Short mmCIF file of C-alpha atoms in Angstrom, two decimals:
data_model
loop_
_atom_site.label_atom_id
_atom_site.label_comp_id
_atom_site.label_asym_id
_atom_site.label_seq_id
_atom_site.Cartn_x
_atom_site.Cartn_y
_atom_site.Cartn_z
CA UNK A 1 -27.01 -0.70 28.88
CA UNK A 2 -27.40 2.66 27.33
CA UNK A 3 -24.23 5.03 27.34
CA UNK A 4 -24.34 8.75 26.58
CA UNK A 5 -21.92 11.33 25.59
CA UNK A 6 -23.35 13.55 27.71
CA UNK A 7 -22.30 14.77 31.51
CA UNK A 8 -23.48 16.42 34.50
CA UNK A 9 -22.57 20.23 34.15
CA UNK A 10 -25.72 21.12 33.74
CA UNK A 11 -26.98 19.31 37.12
CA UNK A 12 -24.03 21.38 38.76
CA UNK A 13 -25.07 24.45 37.29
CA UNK A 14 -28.31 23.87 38.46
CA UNK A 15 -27.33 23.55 41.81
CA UNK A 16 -25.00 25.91 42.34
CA UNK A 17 -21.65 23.31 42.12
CA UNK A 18 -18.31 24.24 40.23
CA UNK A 19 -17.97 22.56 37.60
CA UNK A 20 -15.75 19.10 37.55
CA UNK A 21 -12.53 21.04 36.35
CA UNK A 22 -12.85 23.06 38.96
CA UNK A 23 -14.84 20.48 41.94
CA UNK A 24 -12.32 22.04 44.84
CA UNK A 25 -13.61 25.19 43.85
CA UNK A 26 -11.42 27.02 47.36
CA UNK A 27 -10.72 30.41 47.68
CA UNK A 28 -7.08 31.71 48.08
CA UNK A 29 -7.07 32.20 51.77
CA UNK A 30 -8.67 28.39 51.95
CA UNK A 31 -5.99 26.52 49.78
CA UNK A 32 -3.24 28.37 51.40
CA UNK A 33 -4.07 27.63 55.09
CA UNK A 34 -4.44 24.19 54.07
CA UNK A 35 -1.02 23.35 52.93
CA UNK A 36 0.40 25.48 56.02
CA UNK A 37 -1.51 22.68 57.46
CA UNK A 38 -0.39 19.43 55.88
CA UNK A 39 2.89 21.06 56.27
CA UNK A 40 2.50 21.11 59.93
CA UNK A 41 3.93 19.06 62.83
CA UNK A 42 1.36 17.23 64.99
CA UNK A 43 1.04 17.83 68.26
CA UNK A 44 2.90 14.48 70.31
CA UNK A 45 0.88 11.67 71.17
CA UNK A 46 0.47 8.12 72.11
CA UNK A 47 2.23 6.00 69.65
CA UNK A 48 -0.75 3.45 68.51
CA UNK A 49 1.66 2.36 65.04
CA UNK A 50 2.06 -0.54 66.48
CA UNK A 51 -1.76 -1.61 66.25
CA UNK A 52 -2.29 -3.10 62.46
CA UNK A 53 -5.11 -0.97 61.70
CA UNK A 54 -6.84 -1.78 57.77
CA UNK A 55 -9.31 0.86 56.07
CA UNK A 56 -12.34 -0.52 54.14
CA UNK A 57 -13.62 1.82 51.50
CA UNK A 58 -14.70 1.89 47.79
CA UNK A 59 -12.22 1.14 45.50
CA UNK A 60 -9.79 3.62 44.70
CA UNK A 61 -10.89 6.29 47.81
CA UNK A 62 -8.65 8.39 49.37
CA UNK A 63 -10.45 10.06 51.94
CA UNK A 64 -10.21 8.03 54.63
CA UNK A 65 -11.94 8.88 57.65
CA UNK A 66 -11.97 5.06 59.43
CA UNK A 67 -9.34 2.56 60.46
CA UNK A 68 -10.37 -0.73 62.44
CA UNK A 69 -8.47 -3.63 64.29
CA UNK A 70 -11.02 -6.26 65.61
CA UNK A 71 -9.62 -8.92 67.99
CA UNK A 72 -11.50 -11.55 69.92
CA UNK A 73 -11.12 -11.43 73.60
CA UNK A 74 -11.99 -13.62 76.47
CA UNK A 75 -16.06 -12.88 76.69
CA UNK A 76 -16.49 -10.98 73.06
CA UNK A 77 -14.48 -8.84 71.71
CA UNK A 78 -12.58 -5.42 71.75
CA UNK A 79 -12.72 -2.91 69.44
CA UNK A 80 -10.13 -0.16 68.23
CA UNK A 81 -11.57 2.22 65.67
CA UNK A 82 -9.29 5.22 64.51
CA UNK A 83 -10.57 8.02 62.98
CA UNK A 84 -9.53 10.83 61.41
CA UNK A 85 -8.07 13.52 63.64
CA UNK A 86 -9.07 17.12 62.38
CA UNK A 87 -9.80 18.90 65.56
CA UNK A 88 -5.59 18.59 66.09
CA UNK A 89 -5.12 19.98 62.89
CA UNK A 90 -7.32 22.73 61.67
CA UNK A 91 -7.12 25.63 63.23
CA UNK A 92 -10.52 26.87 65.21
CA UNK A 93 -12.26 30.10 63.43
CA UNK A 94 -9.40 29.78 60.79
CA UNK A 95 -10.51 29.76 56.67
CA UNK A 96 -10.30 26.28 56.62
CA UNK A 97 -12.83 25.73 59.55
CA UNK A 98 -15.31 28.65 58.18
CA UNK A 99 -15.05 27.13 54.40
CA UNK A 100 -16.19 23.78 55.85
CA UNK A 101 -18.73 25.37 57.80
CA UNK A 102 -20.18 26.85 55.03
CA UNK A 103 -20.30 23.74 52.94
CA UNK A 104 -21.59 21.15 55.82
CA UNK A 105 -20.74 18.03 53.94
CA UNK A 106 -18.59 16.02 51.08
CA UNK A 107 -21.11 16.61 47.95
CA UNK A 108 -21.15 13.65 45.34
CA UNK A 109 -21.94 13.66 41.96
CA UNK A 110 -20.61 10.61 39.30
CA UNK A 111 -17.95 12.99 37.55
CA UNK A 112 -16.60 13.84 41.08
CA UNK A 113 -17.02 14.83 44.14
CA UNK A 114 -17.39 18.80 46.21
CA UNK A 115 -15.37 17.97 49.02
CA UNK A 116 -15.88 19.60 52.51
CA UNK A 117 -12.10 20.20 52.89
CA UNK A 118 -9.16 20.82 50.15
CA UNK A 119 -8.28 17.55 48.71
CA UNK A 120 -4.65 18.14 50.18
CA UNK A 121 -6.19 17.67 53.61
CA UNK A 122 -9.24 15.10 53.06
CA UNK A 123 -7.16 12.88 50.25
CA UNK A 124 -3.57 13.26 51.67
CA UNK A 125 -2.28 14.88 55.00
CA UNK A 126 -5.49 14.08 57.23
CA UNK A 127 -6.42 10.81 54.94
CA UNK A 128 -5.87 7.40 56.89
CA UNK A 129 -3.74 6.56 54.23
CA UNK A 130 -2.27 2.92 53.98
CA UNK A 131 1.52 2.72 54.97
CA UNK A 132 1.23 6.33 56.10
CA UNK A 133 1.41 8.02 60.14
CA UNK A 134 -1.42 9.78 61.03
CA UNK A 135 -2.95 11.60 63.44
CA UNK A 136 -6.37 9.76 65.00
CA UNK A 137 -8.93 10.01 67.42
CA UNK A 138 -8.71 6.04 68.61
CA UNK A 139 -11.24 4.64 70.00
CA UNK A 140 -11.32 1.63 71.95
CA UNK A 141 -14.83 -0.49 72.81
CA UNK A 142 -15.51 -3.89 74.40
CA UNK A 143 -18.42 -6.34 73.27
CA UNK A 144 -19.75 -8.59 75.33
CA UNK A 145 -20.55 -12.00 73.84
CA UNK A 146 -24.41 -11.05 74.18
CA UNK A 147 -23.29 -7.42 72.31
CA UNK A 148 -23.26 -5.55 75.61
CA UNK A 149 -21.15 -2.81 74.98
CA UNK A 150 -18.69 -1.49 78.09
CA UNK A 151 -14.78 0.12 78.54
CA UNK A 152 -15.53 2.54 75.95
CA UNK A 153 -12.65 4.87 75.57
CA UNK A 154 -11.11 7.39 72.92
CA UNK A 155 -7.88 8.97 72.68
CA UNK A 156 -5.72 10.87 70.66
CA UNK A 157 -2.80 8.98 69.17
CA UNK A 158 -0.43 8.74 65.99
CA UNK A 159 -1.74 5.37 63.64
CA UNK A 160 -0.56 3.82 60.43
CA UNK A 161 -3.14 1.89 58.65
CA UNK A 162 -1.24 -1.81 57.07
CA UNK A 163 -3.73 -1.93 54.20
CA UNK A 164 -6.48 -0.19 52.36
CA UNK A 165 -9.58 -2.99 51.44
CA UNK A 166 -12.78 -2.40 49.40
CA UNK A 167 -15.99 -3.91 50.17
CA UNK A 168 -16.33 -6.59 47.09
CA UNK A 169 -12.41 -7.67 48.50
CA UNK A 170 -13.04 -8.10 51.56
CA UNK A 171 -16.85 -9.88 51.10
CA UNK A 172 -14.69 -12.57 48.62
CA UNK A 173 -12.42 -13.15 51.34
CA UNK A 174 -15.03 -13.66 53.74
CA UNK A 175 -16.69 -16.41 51.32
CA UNK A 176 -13.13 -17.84 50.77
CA UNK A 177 -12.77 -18.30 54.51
CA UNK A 178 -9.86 -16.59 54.70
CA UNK A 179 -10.64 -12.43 55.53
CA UNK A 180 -7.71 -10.28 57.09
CA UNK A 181 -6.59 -10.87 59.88
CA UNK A 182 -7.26 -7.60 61.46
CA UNK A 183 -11.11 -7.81 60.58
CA UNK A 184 -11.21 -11.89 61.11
CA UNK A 185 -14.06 -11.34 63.83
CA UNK A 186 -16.01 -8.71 61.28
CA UNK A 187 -18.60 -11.09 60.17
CA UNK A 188 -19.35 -12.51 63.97
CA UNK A 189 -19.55 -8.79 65.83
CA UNK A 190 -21.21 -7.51 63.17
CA UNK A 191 -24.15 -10.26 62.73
CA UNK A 192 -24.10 -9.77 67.45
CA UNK A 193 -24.51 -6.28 67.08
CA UNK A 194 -27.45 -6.07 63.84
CA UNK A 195 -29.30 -8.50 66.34
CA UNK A 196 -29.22 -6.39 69.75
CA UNK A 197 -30.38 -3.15 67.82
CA UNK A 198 -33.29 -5.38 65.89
CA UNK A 199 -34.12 -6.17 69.31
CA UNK A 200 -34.36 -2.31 70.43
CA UNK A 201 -36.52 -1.82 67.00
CA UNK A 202 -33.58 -0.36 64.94
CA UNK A 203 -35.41 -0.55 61.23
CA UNK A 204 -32.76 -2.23 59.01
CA UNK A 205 -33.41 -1.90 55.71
CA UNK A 206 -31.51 -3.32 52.92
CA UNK A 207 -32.68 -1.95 49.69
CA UNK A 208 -30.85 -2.33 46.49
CA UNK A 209 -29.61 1.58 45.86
CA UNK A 210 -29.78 3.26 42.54
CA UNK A 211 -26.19 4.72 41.46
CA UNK A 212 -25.12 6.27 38.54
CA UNK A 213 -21.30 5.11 36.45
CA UNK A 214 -19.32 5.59 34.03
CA UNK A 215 -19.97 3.35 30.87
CA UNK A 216 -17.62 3.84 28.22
CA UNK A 217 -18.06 7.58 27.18
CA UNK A 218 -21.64 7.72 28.70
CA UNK A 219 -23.20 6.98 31.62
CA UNK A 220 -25.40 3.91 33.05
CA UNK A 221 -27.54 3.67 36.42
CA UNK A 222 -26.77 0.20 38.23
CA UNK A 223 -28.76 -0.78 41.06
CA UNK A 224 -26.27 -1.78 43.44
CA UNK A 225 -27.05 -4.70 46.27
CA UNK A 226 -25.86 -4.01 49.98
CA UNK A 227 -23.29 -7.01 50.87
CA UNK A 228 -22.78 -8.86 53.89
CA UNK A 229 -19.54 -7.09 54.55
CA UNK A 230 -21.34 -3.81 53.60
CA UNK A 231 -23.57 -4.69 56.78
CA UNK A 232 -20.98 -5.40 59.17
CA UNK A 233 -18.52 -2.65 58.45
CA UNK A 234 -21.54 -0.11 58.78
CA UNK A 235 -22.45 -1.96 62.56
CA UNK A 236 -18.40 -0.69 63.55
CA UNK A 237 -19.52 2.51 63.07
CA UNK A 238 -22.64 2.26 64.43
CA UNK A 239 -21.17 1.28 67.22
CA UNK A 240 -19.31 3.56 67.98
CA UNK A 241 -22.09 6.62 67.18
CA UNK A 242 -23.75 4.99 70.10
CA UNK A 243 -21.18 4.81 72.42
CA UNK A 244 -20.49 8.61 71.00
CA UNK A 245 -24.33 9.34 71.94
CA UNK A 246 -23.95 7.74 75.64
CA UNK A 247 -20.47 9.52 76.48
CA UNK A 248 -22.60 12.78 75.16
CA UNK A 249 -25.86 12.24 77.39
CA UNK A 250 -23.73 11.53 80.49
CA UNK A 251 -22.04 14.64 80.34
CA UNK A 252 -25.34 16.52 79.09
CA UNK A 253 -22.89 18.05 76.15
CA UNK A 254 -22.89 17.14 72.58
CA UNK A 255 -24.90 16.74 69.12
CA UNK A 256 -26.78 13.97 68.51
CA UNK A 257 -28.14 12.70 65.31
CA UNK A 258 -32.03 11.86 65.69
CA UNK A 259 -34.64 10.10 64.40
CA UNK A 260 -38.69 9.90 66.21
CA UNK A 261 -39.87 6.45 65.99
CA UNK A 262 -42.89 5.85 63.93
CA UNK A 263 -46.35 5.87 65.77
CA UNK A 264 -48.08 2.68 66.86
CA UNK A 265 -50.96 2.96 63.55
CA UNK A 266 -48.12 3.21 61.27
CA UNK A 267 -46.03 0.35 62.37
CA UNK A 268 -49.64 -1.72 62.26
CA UNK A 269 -50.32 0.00 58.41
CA UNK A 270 -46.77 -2.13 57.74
CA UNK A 271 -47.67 -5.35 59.65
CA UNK A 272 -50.69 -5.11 57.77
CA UNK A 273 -48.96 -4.57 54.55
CA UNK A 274 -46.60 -7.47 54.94
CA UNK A 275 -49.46 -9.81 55.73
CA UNK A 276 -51.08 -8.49 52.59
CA UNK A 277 -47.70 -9.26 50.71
CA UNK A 278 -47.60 -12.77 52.35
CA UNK A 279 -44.30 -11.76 54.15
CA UNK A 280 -44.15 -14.20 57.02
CA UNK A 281 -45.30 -11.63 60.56
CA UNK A 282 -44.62 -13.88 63.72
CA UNK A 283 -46.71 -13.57 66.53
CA UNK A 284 -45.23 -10.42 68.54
CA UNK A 285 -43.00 -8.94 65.96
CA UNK A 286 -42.17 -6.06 65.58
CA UNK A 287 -41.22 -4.16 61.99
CA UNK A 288 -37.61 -4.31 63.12
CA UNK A 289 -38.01 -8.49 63.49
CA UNK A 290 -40.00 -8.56 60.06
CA UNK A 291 -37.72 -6.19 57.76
CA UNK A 292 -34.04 -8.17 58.86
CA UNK A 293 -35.58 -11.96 57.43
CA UNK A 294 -36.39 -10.15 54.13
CA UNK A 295 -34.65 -11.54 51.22
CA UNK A 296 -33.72 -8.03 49.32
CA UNK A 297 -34.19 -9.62 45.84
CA UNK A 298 -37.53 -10.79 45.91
CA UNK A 299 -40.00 -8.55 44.54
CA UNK A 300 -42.45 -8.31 48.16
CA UNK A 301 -39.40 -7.65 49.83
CA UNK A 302 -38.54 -4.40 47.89
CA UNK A 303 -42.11 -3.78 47.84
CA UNK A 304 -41.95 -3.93 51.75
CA UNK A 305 -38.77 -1.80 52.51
CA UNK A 306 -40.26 0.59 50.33
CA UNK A 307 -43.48 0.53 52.41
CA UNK A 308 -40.88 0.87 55.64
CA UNK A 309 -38.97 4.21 54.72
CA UNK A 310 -42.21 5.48 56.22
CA UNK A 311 -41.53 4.72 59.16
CA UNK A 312 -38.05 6.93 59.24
CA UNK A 313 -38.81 10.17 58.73
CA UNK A 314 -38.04 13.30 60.70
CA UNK A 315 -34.54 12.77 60.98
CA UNK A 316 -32.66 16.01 62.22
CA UNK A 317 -29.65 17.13 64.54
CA UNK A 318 -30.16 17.86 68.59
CA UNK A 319 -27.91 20.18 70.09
CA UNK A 320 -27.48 20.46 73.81
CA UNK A 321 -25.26 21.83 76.17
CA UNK A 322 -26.76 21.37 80.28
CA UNK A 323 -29.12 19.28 79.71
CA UNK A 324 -30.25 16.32 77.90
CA UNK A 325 -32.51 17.23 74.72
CA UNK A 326 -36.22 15.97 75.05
CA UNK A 327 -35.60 13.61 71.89
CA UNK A 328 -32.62 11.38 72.00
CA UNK A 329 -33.33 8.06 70.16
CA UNK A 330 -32.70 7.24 66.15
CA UNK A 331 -35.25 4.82 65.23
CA UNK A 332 -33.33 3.51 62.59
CA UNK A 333 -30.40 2.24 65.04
CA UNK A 334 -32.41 1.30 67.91
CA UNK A 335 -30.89 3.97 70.75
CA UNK A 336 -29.45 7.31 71.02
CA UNK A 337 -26.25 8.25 68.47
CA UNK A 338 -24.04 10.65 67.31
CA UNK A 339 -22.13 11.38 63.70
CA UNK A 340 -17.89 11.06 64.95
CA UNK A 341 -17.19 8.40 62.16
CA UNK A 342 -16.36 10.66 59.47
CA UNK A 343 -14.65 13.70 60.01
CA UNK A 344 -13.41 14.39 56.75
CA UNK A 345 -16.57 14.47 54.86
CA UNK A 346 -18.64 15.64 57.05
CA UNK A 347 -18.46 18.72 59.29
CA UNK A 348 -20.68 17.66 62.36
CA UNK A 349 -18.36 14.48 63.29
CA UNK A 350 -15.20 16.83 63.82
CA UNK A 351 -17.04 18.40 66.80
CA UNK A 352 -18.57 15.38 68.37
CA UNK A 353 -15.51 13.89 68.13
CA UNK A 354 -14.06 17.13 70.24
CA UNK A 355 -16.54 16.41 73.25
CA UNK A 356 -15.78 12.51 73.49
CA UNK A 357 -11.58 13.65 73.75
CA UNK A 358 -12.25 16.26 76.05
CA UNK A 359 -15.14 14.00 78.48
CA UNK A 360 -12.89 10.83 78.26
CA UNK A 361 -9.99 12.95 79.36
CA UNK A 362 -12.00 14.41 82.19
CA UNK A 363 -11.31 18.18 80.13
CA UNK A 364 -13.66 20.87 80.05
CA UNK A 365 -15.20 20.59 76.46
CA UNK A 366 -13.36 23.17 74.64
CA UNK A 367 -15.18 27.08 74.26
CA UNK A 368 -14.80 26.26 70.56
CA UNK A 369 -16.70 23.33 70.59
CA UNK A 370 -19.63 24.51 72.97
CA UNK A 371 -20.22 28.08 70.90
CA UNK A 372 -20.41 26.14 67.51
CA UNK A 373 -22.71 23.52 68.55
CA UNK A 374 -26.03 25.78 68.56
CA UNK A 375 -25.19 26.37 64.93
CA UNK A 376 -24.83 22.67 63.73
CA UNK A 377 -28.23 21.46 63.24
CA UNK A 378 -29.16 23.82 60.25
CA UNK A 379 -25.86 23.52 59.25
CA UNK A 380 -25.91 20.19 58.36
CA UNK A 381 -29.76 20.42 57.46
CA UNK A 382 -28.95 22.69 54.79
CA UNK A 383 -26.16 20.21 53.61
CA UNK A 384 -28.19 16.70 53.76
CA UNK A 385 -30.44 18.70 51.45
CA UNK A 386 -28.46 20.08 49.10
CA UNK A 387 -26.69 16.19 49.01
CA UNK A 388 -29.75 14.35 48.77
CA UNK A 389 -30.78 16.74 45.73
CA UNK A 390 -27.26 16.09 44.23
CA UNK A 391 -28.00 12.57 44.02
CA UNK A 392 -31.54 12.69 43.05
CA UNK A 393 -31.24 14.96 40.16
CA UNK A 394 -27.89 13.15 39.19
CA UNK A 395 -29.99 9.66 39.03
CA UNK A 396 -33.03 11.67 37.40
CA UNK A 397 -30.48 13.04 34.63
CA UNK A 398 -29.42 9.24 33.96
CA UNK A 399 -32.54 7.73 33.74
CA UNK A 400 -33.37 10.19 31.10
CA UNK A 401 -30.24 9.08 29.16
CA UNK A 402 -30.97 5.75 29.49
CA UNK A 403 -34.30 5.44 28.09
CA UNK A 404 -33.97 8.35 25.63
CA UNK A 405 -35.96 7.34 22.63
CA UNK A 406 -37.55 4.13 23.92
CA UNK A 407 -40.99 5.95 24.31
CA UNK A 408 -43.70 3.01 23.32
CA UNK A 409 -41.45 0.45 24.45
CA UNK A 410 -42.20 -2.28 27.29
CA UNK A 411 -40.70 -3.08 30.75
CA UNK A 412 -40.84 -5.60 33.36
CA UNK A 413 -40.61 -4.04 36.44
CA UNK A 414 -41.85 -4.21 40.47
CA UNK A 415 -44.30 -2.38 41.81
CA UNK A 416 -42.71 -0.98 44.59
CA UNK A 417 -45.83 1.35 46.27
CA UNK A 418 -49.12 1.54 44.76
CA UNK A 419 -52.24 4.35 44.93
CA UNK A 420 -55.33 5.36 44.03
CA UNK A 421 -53.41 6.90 40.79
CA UNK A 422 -51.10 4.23 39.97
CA UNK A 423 -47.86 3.89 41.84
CA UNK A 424 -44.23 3.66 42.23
CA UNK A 425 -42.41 0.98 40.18
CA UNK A 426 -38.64 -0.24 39.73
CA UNK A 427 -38.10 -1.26 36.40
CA UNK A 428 -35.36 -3.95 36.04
CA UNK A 429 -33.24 -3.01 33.05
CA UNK A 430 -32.27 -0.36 32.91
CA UNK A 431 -33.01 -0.10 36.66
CA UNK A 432 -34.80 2.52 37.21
CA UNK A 433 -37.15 4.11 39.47
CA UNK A 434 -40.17 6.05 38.50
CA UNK A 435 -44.43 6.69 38.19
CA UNK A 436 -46.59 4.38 36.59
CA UNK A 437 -49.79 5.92 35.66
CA UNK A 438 -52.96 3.22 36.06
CA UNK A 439 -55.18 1.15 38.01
CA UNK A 440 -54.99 -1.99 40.01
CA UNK A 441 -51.15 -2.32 40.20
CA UNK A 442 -50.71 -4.88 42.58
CA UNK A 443 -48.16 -4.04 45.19
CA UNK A 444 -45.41 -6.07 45.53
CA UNK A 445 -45.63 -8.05 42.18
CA UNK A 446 -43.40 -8.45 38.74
CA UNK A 447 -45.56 -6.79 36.29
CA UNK A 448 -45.02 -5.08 32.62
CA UNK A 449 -45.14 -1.10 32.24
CA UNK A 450 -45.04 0.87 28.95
CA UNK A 451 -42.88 3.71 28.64
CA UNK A 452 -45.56 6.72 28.25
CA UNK A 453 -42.84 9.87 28.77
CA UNK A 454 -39.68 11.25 28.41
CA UNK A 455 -39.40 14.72 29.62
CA UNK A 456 -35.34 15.59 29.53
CA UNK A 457 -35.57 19.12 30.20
CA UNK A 458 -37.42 18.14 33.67
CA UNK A 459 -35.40 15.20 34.18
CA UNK A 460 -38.31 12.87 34.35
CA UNK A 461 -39.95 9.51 32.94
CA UNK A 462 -43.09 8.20 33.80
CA UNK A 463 -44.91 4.60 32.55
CA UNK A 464 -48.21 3.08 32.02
CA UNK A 465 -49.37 -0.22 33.56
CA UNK A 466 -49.63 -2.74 31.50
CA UNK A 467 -50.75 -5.80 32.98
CA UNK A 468 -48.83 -9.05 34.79
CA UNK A 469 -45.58 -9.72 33.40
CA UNK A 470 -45.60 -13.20 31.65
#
C-alpha cells in the first residue's frame, strides 16, 4: 500500500473547511451557549435507566446519536431505540440552533471531522455515552413475526447506555454465537425486516465503499465490505424512519426524506443487464429480488450494483405542513421515511424528531418546528452536497497519492460500467475507482488496465484497457 506524507489541507481549503487544528471552527457566541448548555439541568422525565440500552458505532466514536435494546416477544419482537435528545436541550433561534442551521450536516474528511454542533455537545453532554445519563427521545416499536410493524410510540425519557460496540465486535460475536444480550435478536429482525422492504422494491445495494486511512505517516484508500451486522443495525434505523414517515403522513405534518422510483424501461435496461451478466433473473422479479442474492465480491455483482445506482436518483427532502406532499415514497427503502436517527450529525432529524414527541403526545407540533420546516429541504440539499464533495475529492486526493509515479504500470481491475468510450473500472490494489479509456471492455469482467495518467493538481487518474486479465 502506498503511504504519503502528505494531508488534506488543501482539499479543505478548497472547499471552504477550517483547517484540522481548527475543525470546530465556532464562533464566540456558539462555543459559549454551548457549555451554558452541557452545563444545564434537563428538563424531568421518565426514568428509562433501567432499560440496558448498547450503542453500535465505529470504533472509537463519540457522537452517539443511537441506543438499542432488542427483546423477543410473544409474536416478534419489540423494539426500544433511544436517540439523542437535542430539541430538550438547545435552545430554539439561539446561536447554537442558527450555527447548525447554517452548516446542515456533520462534514467528514480522514484527518477529522466539521461537526454540526460543538464537540462539547455532539461528543460529550448530548453524546449517548456508555455508563453516562442522558437525555433521549425513546422510541418503542413492535414487529410482528411476518415484520408487520404496530404500537409504535416515542417519548422523552432519561437513558444510560451499558456498553458502546463497533461493528467488526459485534459481527465476531455474532459468528461466535454468542452477541450481547441486548442485540441477541439483531441478526433475526434484521434479516425479517431487509425481506418485507425487498418485497415493497426497496433497492438494497451492497457495494464495497471506497474510504480513505491513515497508513503510517501517509494515507491509503481501502475498499471497505458492508457486514452482516452492518446490514442489520442499518434495518433498526430504518425502521424507525418509517414508522417516523407514517406518524408524519397521519398527522399531514413533517419532513420526509424522498426518493422517485425508477421508471418501468429502466428497471427492464437492468433486468436486461443482469441477464447479459448471467446474474440469475427469476421469472417475476423484480430489481429489488435480483440485487439482495448478489454475492458483493464477485466481479458481475459489482458490475450490477453499479448498473443499479441508476435506478436511485432524485433523492431530495419534502416538506409539508396540511397536507400530504404529492411524493412520499424512497425507492431505496421500499415506503415512505423520515431522517430522526441522528440528531447530532445531522440537522433535519432534530426536527422530525420534534413532530413524532409532540403527535405521540397528542401536542400541537411546536411554532418552532412548523416555521423551520419550509426551510429544511435546501438546507440539507446544500449540505449532502457539500458532504458528498468532501468525500469525493478526499478519495480523488488519495488515489493520486497512491499511484503517484506508477504511470506505465499494469492493473487488474473490474469493469464496473462500460461505453461507447471505454468505461468505469475498479482496480483491485490499490482499490481504486476511475476511467479507462478503450474499446470493447466487457462489463462485468476481471480484466488488465494500464495506468495512462496522473493529473495531481486535478485530482485525477485515468487507464487504458488492456485486454483480459490472465
Amino acid at each position: 500500500m502506498s503511504t504519503s506524507p502528505h494531508d488534506f489541507e488543501g482539499v479543505r481549503a478548497e472547499l471552504d473547511l477550517p483547517p484540522v487544528a481548527e475543525t470546530a471552527d465556532f464562533p464566540p457566541d456558539v462555543l459559549a451557549e454551548a457549555e451554558t448548555i452541557a452545563g444545564a439541568d434537563r428538563p424531568e422525565v421518565e426514568d428509562a435507566t433501567a432499560i440496558p440500552f448498547v450503542t453500535i458505532d465505529p470504533p472509537g466514536a463519540r457522537d452517539l446519536d443511537q441506543a438499542m435494546f432488542l427483546e423477543r416477544v410473544d409474536d416478534g419482537f419489540r423494539v426500544h431505540y433511544a436517540i439523542a435528545d437535542l430539541g430538550a436541550a438547545i435552545p430554539p433561534g439561539g446561536a447554537v440552533d442558527a450555527e447548525a442551521r447554517r452548516r446542515g450536516q456533520t462534514i467528514y474528511l480522514p484527518d477529522g471531522r466539521v461537526p454540526l454542533h460543538p464537540p462539547v455537545l455532539s461528543e460529550d453532554a448530548l453524546s449517548l455515552l456508555a455508563d453516562q445519563v442522558r437525555g433521549a427521545a425513546v422510541w418503542t416499536m413492535d414487529v410482528a413475526a411476518d415484520g408487520t410493524l404496530s404500537n409504535v410510540s416515542v417519548r422523552r425519557a432519561r437513558v444510560k447506555s451499558v456498553a458502546q460496540l463497533d461493528y467488526e465486535g459485534v459481527q465476531q460475536t455474532f459468528d461466535a454465537g454468542t452477541p450481547h444480550p441486548s442485540v441477541e435478536p439483531l441478526a433475526d429482525l434484521g434479516r425479517l425486516r431487509q425481506r418485507v422492504r425487498v418485497d415493497r422494491g426497496a433497492i438494497e445495494l451492497a457495494l464495497p465503499e471506497q474510504e480513505v486511512e491513515r497508513d503510517g505517516d501517509g494515507w491509503r484508500v481501502v475498499m471497505r465490505v458492508r457486514t452482516e451486522v452492518d446490514g442489520w443495525n442499518a434495518e433498526i434505523s430504518l425502521l424507525t424512519g418509517m414508522a417516523a414517515a407514517q406518524l408524519m403522513l397521519d398527522a399531514e405534518v413533517g419532513l420526509l426524506r424522498t426518493l422517485p422510483p425508477a421508471d418501468d424501461r429502466a428497471e427492464a435496461d437492468f433486468l436486461r443487464t443482469a441477464r447479459t451478466l448471467k446474474v440469475a433473473v427469476p421469472e417475476g422479479a423484480t430489481p429489488a429480488h435480483v440485487l439482495i442474492g448478489l454475492d458483493p465480491t464477485l466481479p458481475a455483482s459489482i458490475a450490477l450494483m453499479t448498473e443499479a445506482t441508476r435506478l436511485l436518483r432524485g433523492a431530495g427532502y419534502e416538506a409539508f405542513d396540511g397536507s400530504r406532499p404529492a411524493q412520499v415514497d424512497h425507492a431505496g427503502v421500499g415506503g415512505p421515511y423520515a431522517h430522526v436517527t441522528a440528531p447530532l450529525r445531522r440537522l433535519a432529524d432534530r426536527f422530525g424528531t420534534e413532530v413524532c414527541l409532540a403527535i405521540c403526545a397528542q401536542q400541537p407540533v411546536p411554532d418552532w418546528v412548523r416555521e423551520a420546516l419550509p426551510s429544511l429541504p435546501d438546507i440539507m440539499k446544500e449540505s449532502d452536497r457539500r458532504a458528498s464533495k468532501a468525500d469525493r475529492t478526499c478519495i480523488d486526493q488519495a488515489e493520486v497519492w497512491a499511484l503517484a509515479g506508477r504511470v506505465g504500470e499494469s492493473f487488474d481491475a473490474v469493469v464496473m460500467h462500460a461505453d461507447r468510450e471505454g468505461g468505469e473500472v475498479a482496480v483491485l490494489e490499490p482499490p481504486v475507482i476511475a476511467r479507462c479509456r478503450g474499446a470493447g471492455l466487457p462489463e462485468g469482467e476481471q480484466v488488465s488496465v494500464r495506468l495512462s495518467e496522473v493529473d495531481e493538481v486535478r485530482r485525477e487518474v485515468q487507464f487504458t484497457f488492456g485486454g483480459p486479465a490472465e
